[in-house]
XYZ file of C-alpha atoms in Angstrom:
684
model
C 126.036 53.953 64.202
C 129.149 56.198 64.308
C 127.999 59.525 65.587
C 129.428 63.002 64.268
C 130.119 65.361 67.014
C 130.939 68.952 67.172
C 131.866 70.433 70.865
C 133.479 73.308 72.083
C 133.782 74.827 75.591
C 132.915 78.685 76.086
C 134.359 81.007 78.623
C 131.845 81.766 81.457
C 129.254 84.422 80.251
C 130.053 87.960 81.084
C 127.664 88.867 83.620
C 124.640 91.316 82.400
C 122.189 92.746 84.836
C 119.367 90.630 84.178
C 120.923 87.282 84.479
C 122.916 87.736 87.916
C 123.003 84.971 90.433
C 123.260 85.599 93.986
C 126.939 86.606 94.862
C 128.931 83.790 96.775
C 128.804 83.096 99.304
C 125.057 83.270 99.624
C 123.495 84.471 102.786
C 122.638 81.697 105.244
C 119.559 83.667 106.887
C 117.400 86.415 106.610
C 118.336 89.923 107.633
C 115.978 92.520 109.093
C 117.015 96.034 107.455
C 114.762 98.266 109.440
C 113.916 98.680 113.016
C 110.660 100.454 113.928
C 110.895 99.885 117.371
C 112.027 103.197 118.354
C 110.650 106.884 117.466
C 114.316 107.672 116.318
C 114.391 104.731 114.140
C 110.843 106.128 112.443
C 112.193 109.563 112.433
C 114.796 108.612 110.037
C 112.219 107.936 107.396
C 111.720 111.401 105.242
C 109.104 112.520 102.857
C 105.642 112.201 104.130
C 105.044 112.520 107.750
C 105.573 109.021 109.626
C 104.556 107.569 112.859
C 105.469 104.482 114.916
C 102.712 102.149 115.416
C 102.255 98.049 116.088
C 100.759 95.291 113.957
C 100.070 92.197 115.952
C 102.188 93.132 118.590
C 105.130 94.046 116.214
C 106.723 97.623 115.563
C 105.722 99.255 112.355
C 105.808 102.395 110.280
C 102.551 104.130 109.396
C 102.108 107.078 106.657
C 99.251 108.258 104.438
C 99.255 108.801 100.617
C 96.964 111.861 99.957
C 94.553 111.852 96.786
C 96.393 113.116 93.728
C 95.033 116.262 92.437
C 96.393 118.520 89.304
C 99.341 120.373 90.564
C 100.252 118.258 93.423
C 103.401 115.951 93.509
C 102.418 112.769 91.330
C 104.611 110.451 93.266
C 104.116 111.038 97.158
C 106.915 108.902 98.909
C 108.846 108.047 102.219
C 112.548 107.870 102.008
C 115.022 106.008 104.195
C 118.905 106.474 103.511
C 121.524 103.986 104.098
C 123.960 106.774 106.268
C 126.692 104.360 106.971
C 124.125 102.110 108.751
C 122.010 104.363 110.706
C 119.280 104.028 108.367
C 119.294 100.257 107.505
C 121.506 97.479 108.270
C 123.139 96.566 105.210
C 124.569 98.325 101.773
C 125.856 95.145 100.181
C 122.397 93.142 99.038
C 124.180 90.905 96.341
C 124.461 87.714 98.511
C 120.519 87.771 99.024
C 117.766 86.798 96.652
C 114.898 88.709 97.428
C 113.457 91.798 99.695
C 110.416 91.243 101.545
C 108.032 93.307 103.608
C 104.448 93.007 104.972
C 102.012 95.781 103.937
C 98.536 96.762 105.081
C 96.014 99.573 103.862
C 93.330 100.873 105.567
C 89.853 101.410 103.947
C 88.184 99.190 101.588
C 89.736 100.049 98.182
C 92.875 98.611 96.609
C 96.001 101.242 96.706
C 99.293 101.271 94.862
C 102.574 100.916 96.399
C 105.749 100.924 94.768
C 109.164 99.762 96.195
C 112.354 101.534 94.617
C 115.709 100.855 95.354
C 118.567 103.148 94.691
C 122.372 103.020 94.638
C 122.634 106.610 94.753
C 120.444 108.488 96.834
C 117.995 110.897 95.155
C 118.784 109.234 91.582
C 116.239 106.951 90.303
C 116.549 103.043 90.847
C 114.591 99.914 90.267
C 111.015 100.092 91.302
C 108.271 97.124 91.780
C 104.629 98.218 91.925
C 102.128 96.244 93.883
C 98.365 96.231 94.303
C 97.695 96.353 98.223
C 94.411 94.810 99.006
C 92.446 96.084 102.227
C 91.466 94.103 105.235
C 94.497 91.853 105.223
C 98.287 91.381 105.312
C 100.092 91.743 101.865
C 103.252 90.095 101.663
C 105.518 91.707 98.807
C 108.538 90.020 97.597
C 110.935 91.680 95.248
C 113.299 89.586 93.394
C 116.941 91.426 93.797
C 117.955 89.375 90.582
C 115.490 91.873 88.636
C 116.400 94.788 90.693
C 120.290 94.287 89.492
C 118.828 95.645 86.098
C 118.667 99.102 87.461
C 120.398 99.190 90.938
C 124.003 98.118 92.147
C 123.022 95.724 94.701
C 126.298 95.852 96.599
C 125.950 99.462 96.997
C 122.087 99.991 97.869
C 121.925 103.594 99.376
C 118.353 104.502 99.704
C 114.659 102.685 99.886
C 111.875 104.566 98.707
C 107.990 103.710 99.117
C 105.830 105.568 96.781
C 102.457 105.755 95.186
C 101.729 107.081 91.416
C 98.976 109.402 91.341
C 96.797 108.006 94.117
C 93.321 107.839 93.152
C 92.159 108.489 96.735
C 93.765 108.798 99.999
C 94.685 105.902 102.013
C 96.943 104.989 105.142
C 99.932 102.369 104.542
C 101.395 100.476 107.539
C 104.621 98.745 106.841
C 106.478 95.938 108.916
C 109.271 93.150 108.712
C 111.323 94.740 105.965
C 113.795 91.823 105.394
C 116.417 90.501 102.929
C 115.893 86.722 102.061
C 118.610 84.317 101.250
C 118.395 82.591 97.943
C 118.029 78.624 97.699
C 120.943 76.745 96.432
C 120.839 76.929 92.433
C 121.247 73.593 90.605
C 124.488 72.469 89.864
C 123.819 72.648 86.067
C 121.476 74.966 83.813
C 120.766 73.684 80.335
C 119.633 75.691 77.595
C 118.779 74.455 73.904
C 120.722 76.594 71.710
C 119.395 74.788 68.452
C 117.074 74.333 67.438
C 116.006 77.753 67.954
C 112.203 77.530 66.790
C 109.618 75.307 68.041
C 111.777 72.421 68.586
C 112.453 71.919 64.805
C 115.517 70.505 63.283
C 115.687 71.873 59.855
C 117.312 69.580 57.403
C 120.147 72.099 55.851
C 120.962 72.579 59.835
C 120.834 68.787 61.260
C 122.203 69.241 64.430
C 121.489 69.793 68.016
C 123.194 72.333 70.451
C 123.031 72.744 73.885
C 124.468 75.241 76.219
C 125.267 74.446 79.970
C 126.110 76.889 82.673
C 127.586 75.438 85.855
C 127.592 76.306 89.632
C 130.225 74.137 90.648
C 131.404 75.934 93.768
C 128.111 75.404 95.598
C 128.675 71.519 95.499
C 132.434 71.814 96.315
C 133.472 70.968 92.755
C 135.504 72.274 90.053
C 134.659 72.238 86.290
C 137.477 69.935 85.634
C 135.462 67.247 87.901
C 132.638 67.286 85.400
C 131.609 66.142 81.902
C 128.999 67.041 79.499
C 127.124 64.152 77.534
C 124.570 64.787 74.626
C 122.265 61.878 73.275
C 119.969 62.082 70.567
C 117.452 59.313 69.867
C 114.941 58.978 67.047
C 113.157 55.905 65.370
C 115.505 53.581 67.189
C 118.655 55.260 66.184
C 120.933 57.473 68.424
C 123.758 59.704 67.956
C 125.637 60.992 71.083
C 128.612 63.374 71.878
C 130.478 64.365 75.296
C 133.114 67.016 76.225
C 134.723 68.305 79.338
C 134.338 71.255 81.098
C 137.616 73.808 81.258
C 135.514 76.842 82.781
C 131.994 77.357 84.219
C 130.099 76.906 80.688
C 130.103 74.900 77.565
C 128.385 74.310 74.458
C 128.160 70.822 72.895
C 126.622 70.203 69.512
C 125.810 66.760 67.980
C 125.151 66.065 64.152
C 121.732 64.596 63.592
C 122.006 63.814 59.754
C 122.084 60.151 60.558
C 118.873 60.352 62.418
C 115.505 59.335 60.740
C 112.955 62.367 60.223
C 110.216 62.542 63.113
C 110.335 62.879 66.801
C 113.738 63.203 68.259
C 114.529 62.902 72.003
C 117.528 64.774 73.359
C 118.939 64.487 76.588
C 121.844 66.583 77.948
C 123.349 65.040 81.084
C 126.121 66.532 83.669
C 128.024 63.520 85.146
C 131.036 63.405 87.835
C 134.336 61.474 87.665
C 132.351 58.280 88.648
C 130.001 58.994 85.509
C 127.157 59.267 88.093
C 124.458 61.969 86.631
C 124.327 65.000 88.777
C 122.136 67.100 86.629
C 120.023 66.304 83.087
C 117.400 67.727 80.833
C 115.524 66.090 78.101
C 113.704 67.985 75.174
C 111.136 66.592 72.772
C 112.140 67.849 69.266
C 111.057 67.056 65.794
C 113.224 66.462 62.667
C 111.612 67.935 59.674
C 111.690 66.751 56.000
C 112.556 69.037 53.286
C 108.861 68.450 52.004
C 107.709 69.693 55.527
C 109.881 72.805 55.331
C 108.206 73.464 51.950
C 104.712 73.569 53.154
C 105.720 75.699 56.132
C 104.337 79.313 55.422
C 106.369 81.378 57.850
C 108.983 80.184 60.287
C 112.254 81.487 61.974
C 115.390 79.825 60.747
C 118.824 79.175 62.486
C 119.855 82.683 62.099
C 116.747 84.107 63.801
C 115.674 85.431 60.267
C 112.008 85.380 59.244
C 111.280 83.230 56.260
C 108.235 83.758 54.100
C 107.249 81.154 51.580
C 110.779 79.979 51.437
C 112.662 83.175 51.100
C 114.247 85.606 53.687
C 111.761 88.617 54.972
C 112.680 91.647 57.176
C 109.706 92.761 58.866
C 109.402 96.742 58.513
C 105.860 97.733 59.343
C 103.618 99.732 61.468
C 101.011 99.238 64.397
C 97.715 100.489 62.946
C 94.023 100.470 64.110
C 92.353 98.485 61.156
C 91.480 101.454 58.871
C 91.595 100.577 55.354
C 92.443 103.976 53.991
C 95.554 104.104 56.291
C 96.667 100.544 55.556
C 96.517 101.566 51.766
C 98.672 104.611 52.577
C 101.363 102.383 54.344
C 101.094 99.856 51.337
C 102.200 102.941 49.068
C 105.519 103.140 50.965
C 108.635 100.956 51.639
C 107.053 99.329 54.635
C 105.801 95.642 54.202
C 103.610 94.791 57.189
C 101.124 95.912 59.706
C 100.150 95.074 63.173
C 96.218 96.102 63.746
C 94.684 96.385 66.906
C 90.952 95.326 67.125
C 91.063 92.739 64.487
C 88.778 90.787 66.271
C 86.122 93.491 66.337
C 85.562 93.292 62.482
C 82.981 90.641 61.088
C 84.771 87.727 59.689
C 83.606 88.647 56.174
C 85.103 92.106 56.416
C 88.306 90.608 57.952
C 88.554 88.275 54.900
C 88.178 91.167 52.619
C 90.836 93.390 54.483
C 93.257 90.356 54.290
C 92.796 90.083 50.521
C 93.341 93.890 50.321
C 96.365 93.733 52.240
C 97.652 90.456 50.114
C 96.939 92.232 46.774
C 98.985 95.507 47.978
C 102.015 93.212 49.319
C 101.229 93.930 53.005
C 101.728 91.062 55.549
C 99.500 91.360 58.637
C 100.750 90.390 62.128
C 97.131 89.394 63.606
C 96.384 90.985 67.014
C 95.243 88.128 69.459
C 96.251 90.253 72.503
C 92.445 91.170 73.356
C 91.700 87.421 74.026
C 94.475 86.296 76.309
C 93.523 84.458 79.474
C 91.672 87.005 81.719
C 91.007 89.705 79.180
C 87.280 91.121 78.968
C 87.321 92.847 75.733
C 85.003 90.532 74.070
C 83.470 88.905 77.330
C 79.868 90.348 76.169
C 80.031 90.634 72.452
C 82.044 87.574 71.590
C 83.130 86.913 68.186
C 80.988 85.412 65.247
C 78.694 83.948 67.924
C 81.494 82.318 69.944
C 81.953 83.217 73.574
C 84.831 83.026 75.599
C 88.413 84.040 75.360
C 89.731 80.246 74.453
C 86.920 79.570 72.265
C 87.539 82.841 70.423
C 91.019 82.481 69.857
C 90.805 79.128 68.639
C 88.075 80.142 66.252
C 89.883 83.011 64.938
C 93.006 81.212 64.254
C 90.992 78.433 62.315
C 89.269 81.298 60.286
C 92.788 83.230 59.149
C 95.564 80.955 59.537
C 95.499 79.776 55.683
C 95.491 83.279 54.489
C 98.628 84.233 52.540
C 98.495 87.525 53.881
C 99.318 86.506 57.786
C 102.608 87.102 58.858
C 102.319 86.100 62.770
C 100.265 86.209 65.698
C 100.349 88.954 68.243
C 99.827 87.549 71.642
C 101.025 89.890 74.452
C 101.356 93.960 74.825
C 103.228 94.583 77.843
C 101.737 91.899 80.113
C 103.155 91.540 83.701
C 105.472 88.823 84.887
C 102.665 87.496 86.916
C 100.904 86.443 83.663
C 103.726 84.531 82.382
C 102.289 81.025 83.044
C 99.114 81.842 81.575
C 100.681 83.239 78.589
C 102.683 80.198 78.130
C 99.638 78.173 77.963
C 97.983 80.529 75.531
C 101.212 80.524 73.357
C 101.148 76.639 73.349
C 97.684 76.588 72.329
C 98.072 78.998 69.256
C 101.428 77.123 68.115
C 99.455 73.999 68.100
C 96.613 75.370 66.303
C 99.062 77.054 63.663
C 102.410 75.358 63.003
C 102.836 77.695 59.877
C 103.185 81.173 61.640
C 105.015 82.291 64.687
C 104.117 84.287 67.661
C 105.125 87.572 68.543
C 105.093 89.463 71.932
C 106.202 92.954 72.915
C 107.412 93.589 76.625
C 108.428 97.087 78.267
C 110.137 95.687 81.614
C 113.575 94.537 80.728
C 114.187 92.196 83.961
C 111.025 90.397 83.245
C 111.728 89.070 79.402
C 113.554 85.905 81.002
C 109.913 84.837 82.176
C 108.326 85.015 78.959
C 111.036 83.282 76.945
C 108.951 80.088 76.469
C 105.516 82.307 75.706
C 106.544 83.284 72.102
C 108.785 82.894 69.128
C 109.667 86.332 68.600
C 110.582 88.775 71.197
C 109.593 92.417 71.039
C 110.812 95.360 73.196
C 109.317 99.251 72.764
C 111.709 101.713 74.054
C 110.268 105.216 73.783
C 112.830 107.442 74.510
C 111.999 110.768 73.155
C 112.349 113.187 74.742
C 112.941 112.441 78.378
C 115.664 109.561 77.874
C 118.698 109.031 75.664
C 118.389 107.279 72.471
C 120.495 104.798 73.703
C 117.699 103.429 75.528
C 117.170 101.565 72.234
C 120.678 99.797 72.249
C 120.055 99.198 75.661
C 116.987 97.523 75.490
C 118.251 95.548 72.272
C 120.955 94.188 74.676
C 118.738 93.174 77.218
C 116.889 91.192 74.734
C 119.918 89.651 73.299
C 121.102 88.574 76.632
C 117.712 87.316 77.656
C 117.094 85.373 74.853
C 120.756 84.206 74.474
C 120.617 84.612 70.850
C 117.756 81.846 70.661
C 115.067 83.820 69.268
C 114.631 86.980 67.149
C 113.843 90.659 68.547
C 111.728 92.852 66.372
C 111.958 96.263 68.081
C 109.130 98.846 68.033
C 110.482 102.276 67.430
C 108.924 105.246 68.681
C 106.984 107.322 65.895
C 104.559 109.195 68.274
C 104.462 112.262 70.826
C 104.199 111.104 74.669
C 101.880 114.421 75.054
C 99.487 112.466 72.932
C 98.716 110.184 76.090
C 99.308 112.912 78.938
C 96.683 113.268 80.641
C 95.030 109.912 79.902
C 92.303 110.618 77.314
C 93.710 113.460 75.979
C 92.868 114.458 72.478
C 95.732 112.924 70.396
C 95.217 115.396 67.558
C 95.454 118.574 69.585
C 97.751 121.244 68.857
C 100.663 120.858 71.492
C 101.824 123.487 73.808
C 105.201 124.530 74.711
C 105.075 122.230 77.984
C 103.765 119.315 75.655
C 106.655 119.941 73.286
C 109.269 120.217 76.165
C 108.215 117.178 77.844
C 106.699 115.060 75.368
C 107.412 115.764 71.751
C 107.552 113.258 68.993
C 110.970 112.205 67.449
C 112.928 114.421 65.091
C 114.253 113.003 61.676
C 117.743 112.597 63.126
C 116.393 110.905 66.384
C 114.241 108.533 64.224
C 116.990 107.596 61.887
C 119.695 107.364 64.911
C 116.999 104.896 66.851
C 116.184 102.816 63.723
C 119.942 102.250 63.104
C 120.763 101.483 66.834
C 118.214 98.769 66.923
C 119.844 97.234 63.622
C 123.281 97.848 64.910
C 122.506 95.594 68.114
C 120.817 92.949 66.181
C 116.994 93.752 65.708
C 115.490 91.260 63.045
C 112.614 93.342 62.657
C 111.064 97.095 63.201
C 107.358 97.614 63.892
C 106.604 101.145 64.237
C 104.280 102.556 67.024
C 102.164 103.775 65.721
C 100.802 104.886 62.444
C 97.205 106.314 63.628
C 99.046 108.405 66.296
C 101.606 109.620 63.741
C 98.908 110.190 61.135
C 97.128 113.050 63.461
C 100.241 114.976 64.624
C 100.475 118.466 63.104
C 103.905 117.569 61.459
C 102.365 114.266 59.773
C 103.105 115.163 56.269
C 106.662 116.110 57.024
C 107.186 112.916 59.474
C 105.718 110.663 56.977
C 108.039 111.909 54.451
C 111.258 111.212 56.518
C 109.756 108.113 57.752
C 109.582 106.713 54.280
C 113.066 107.840 53.548
C 114.053 105.677 56.678
C 112.034 102.850 55.458
C 113.677 103.034 51.865
C 117.025 102.633 53.350
C 116.062 99.789 55.566
C 114.369 97.991 52.714
C 117.565 98.389 50.528
C 119.611 97.050 53.240
C 117.482 94.011 54.074
C 119.595 91.683 52.119
C 122.603 92.825 54.144
C 120.459 92.708 57.496
C 119.531 88.946 56.529
C 122.757 87.869 55.704
C 123.907 85.351 58.342
C 127.581 86.727 58.246
C 127.444 88.818 61.134
C 131.079 90.149 62.024
C 129.871 92.059 64.901
C 131.269 95.822 65.875
C 134.440 97.129 64.730
C 137.131 98.626 67.151
C 137.754 102.425 66.734
C 141.426 102.801 66.099
C 143.333 102.347 69.424
C 140.367 100.422 70.884
C 140.520 96.800 72.061
C 139.176 94.073 69.456
C 135.501 93.202 70.036
C 135.018 89.854 71.618
C 131.725 87.506 71.159
C 129.971 87.140 74.604
C 127.551 84.257 73.914
C 125.293 85.361 71.522
C 126.343 88.769 71.748
C 129.251 91.292 70.940
C 131.157 93.288 73.173
C 133.453 96.333 72.626
C 135.589 97.964 75.179
C 135.876 100.814 76.124
C 132.579 102.612 75.645
C 132.134 104.839 72.677
C 129.338 107.022 71.489
C 129.814 105.292 68.182
C 127.799 101.866 67.598
C 128.726 99.432 64.836
C 128.054 96.374 63.079
C 130.013 94.658 60.167
C 128.267 92.423 57.828
C 129.297 90.640 54.927
C 126.817 89.830 52.246
C 127.479 88.210 48.636
C 131.266 88.830 49.450
C 131.019 92.394 50.118
C 131.473 94.144 53.774
C 129.118 96.401 54.791
C 129.693 98.781 58.061
C 126.522 100.438 59.813
C 127.871 103.322 62.256
C 125.737 105.377 64.579
C 126.703 108.140 66.627
C 124.314 107.828 69.717
C 125.736 111.219 71.041
C 124.193 114.654 70.770
C 127.699 115.966 70.102
C 129.748 115.630 66.702
C 132.256 112.892 66.696
C 135.238 112.148 64.590
C 135.976 108.421 64.098
C 138.519 106.293 62.855
C 137.404 102.556 62.445
C 140.055 99.599 61.987
C 137.762 97.394 59.361
C 140.474 94.570 59.641
C 141.703 94.567 56.226
C 143.217 96.991 53.219
C 140.719 99.702 51.856
C 140.765 101.458 48.893
C 141.526 105.040 49.273
C 137.898 106.320 49.276
C 134.790 104.107 50.481
C 131.278 104.806 49.246
C 128.757 105.973 51.907
C 125.556 104.680 51.086
C 122.432 107.045 50.677
C 124.585 110.007 51.030
C 126.262 110.231 47.619
C 129.619 110.786 49.180
C 132.748 108.920 49.780
C 134.628 108.589 53.044
C 138.508 108.509 53.150
C 140.589 105.529 54.163
C 144.057 104.571 54.494
C 145.372 101.159 55.017
C 142.826 99.086 57.226
C 141.416 102.684 58.789
C 138.371 104.336 57.788
C 137.918 108.017 58.946
C 134.723 110.086 59.043
C 133.012 113.014 60.640
C 129.591 112.507 62.593
C 127.217 115.191 63.367
C 125.188 114.541 66.439
C 122.940 111.558 66.222
C 124.298 110.955 62.719
C 124.097 107.491 60.891
C 126.403 106.252 58.086
C 126.476 103.121 56.331
C 129.504 102.227 54.309
C 129.878 99.871 51.214
C 133.304 98.676 52.505
C 133.896 96.510 49.248
C 135.402 92.908 49.178
C 136.662 91.590 52.311
C 138.540 88.463 53.555
């Protein structure tokens, strides 16, 4: 049978901090960074008092973390600066894979130790926390690939060892701080670009796409020495394609319309000039029929849009606490879904009645299974409806509610650490197999760890809460982390901030209390301008859903009435824009006049030089729409090159005014944190 082949070679992906490889040439052996053999070497550590000691006959560093009390330093620490090699042996760590150290603590209680790497002394960098167990040597290994998220590995200037609000006094002994070389990476890394959802090939797409990234230098090869083959087999039929490499990455697509429905085996293979296989990967996929698609209640399509009952759906919702009255308030608004904590605490009959109420009011529920993940203890004693054990409870809950029309997705993971990724993969696979009709959703807060959870979910979530301590661009930064980690192969639903940090400091605080001046200075809730800016920053960077955290916190803020009013205005705007946001015609950012043209970097768009204005141009039903966000706290005059001739005036949506245009250029004024959405009109 004659195959139909689509093939294209892409330029090597631009490096992003969370997907860096060890810089070549790789280090060939470990490097001891710190020498504790002399009093002079120990004296270079500052902060807490340090002393020289020995462990198993080897020199070591010893210091004590004092128990934290109100008013004391929350982060007691010791510091070692590079100081042109006087402090530690090397400032360029980019040729190594890991930082390793051996740690012991005195006493009988576990103690917290964080290792922080800084590329500028005195400025926060990348930190890794570790629970140190007493009575034994604890080997701590930090991935420098992860550390590259927040520290320039080629210019490490300071090492910090600290604890966060120590609950008791404990003494720490540190020895053998080393850089470790990485293993040789595989010649080829394979990623399935499509299908992007549960290995399902949908009828209207009917293709398989694979991305391959090479490390030919490690094997004394060049891209020109290699070829990529992609073979799809099903029910005795086969289609295949091949292409060569001109650079270090390639994408190959093969049409599958000639394959029968059902199981499909896909193998991607990199071969040398002699046709010998040098690397390969196989996926077990399934080709869906139109009838199977029609029976799938909720799924993710090839554009990473959520499809509900056959129609595109933009999730716009809130975290809640299961309150019927609060759910009713949310239902009487532009928002369309809710994610309730504690749903497993409701009796089954009450939960079914609650789901009926949500369905009647037009709300979808993201059902929280985050309390019965492997190792959770929330229902260890009480169980659920007579069922005991997390695995049995999860299975029973899914069986009880999976057919309810109010169900949108299953929530499996709320900020679990990367150490749990293998268990969370097993958990996801069990829920996925138990309910093929609804996707799974997770939320993470440590950006370098997203890559460890890609096979534990169908939808990625991130929850940047920047106000008031960080720039609002934390939202766009985290969206780009997610875009890069997923490679555009799954949607990201962002969790915007709708609470005040002071509600959680100190832990156990009365969330409804009247804030002090200090509370407002260090932990206030977002303003309308910040809230609107953050929402549109997420949308401009490709968010496929917005689930706000959280309604029950906002509900007890002194400014609730005012805040809920403007939150609903933002919701009305996003709801009105949903057809645009769900349009597959994403044209990326537009350049400001004089800027370089934006380019696509894998699944992402890159604009240079940097600007405080973040943009996204979309086409929907033949019309162009431009989202433009000023992320700066200063006013800005912008001129955009939209790429085609404009009318002299362009409608500014939601503002009842028009912006000036001349030729291809649209000009407008932006107040601090301002957002403008333009209906640009018909575009070529």
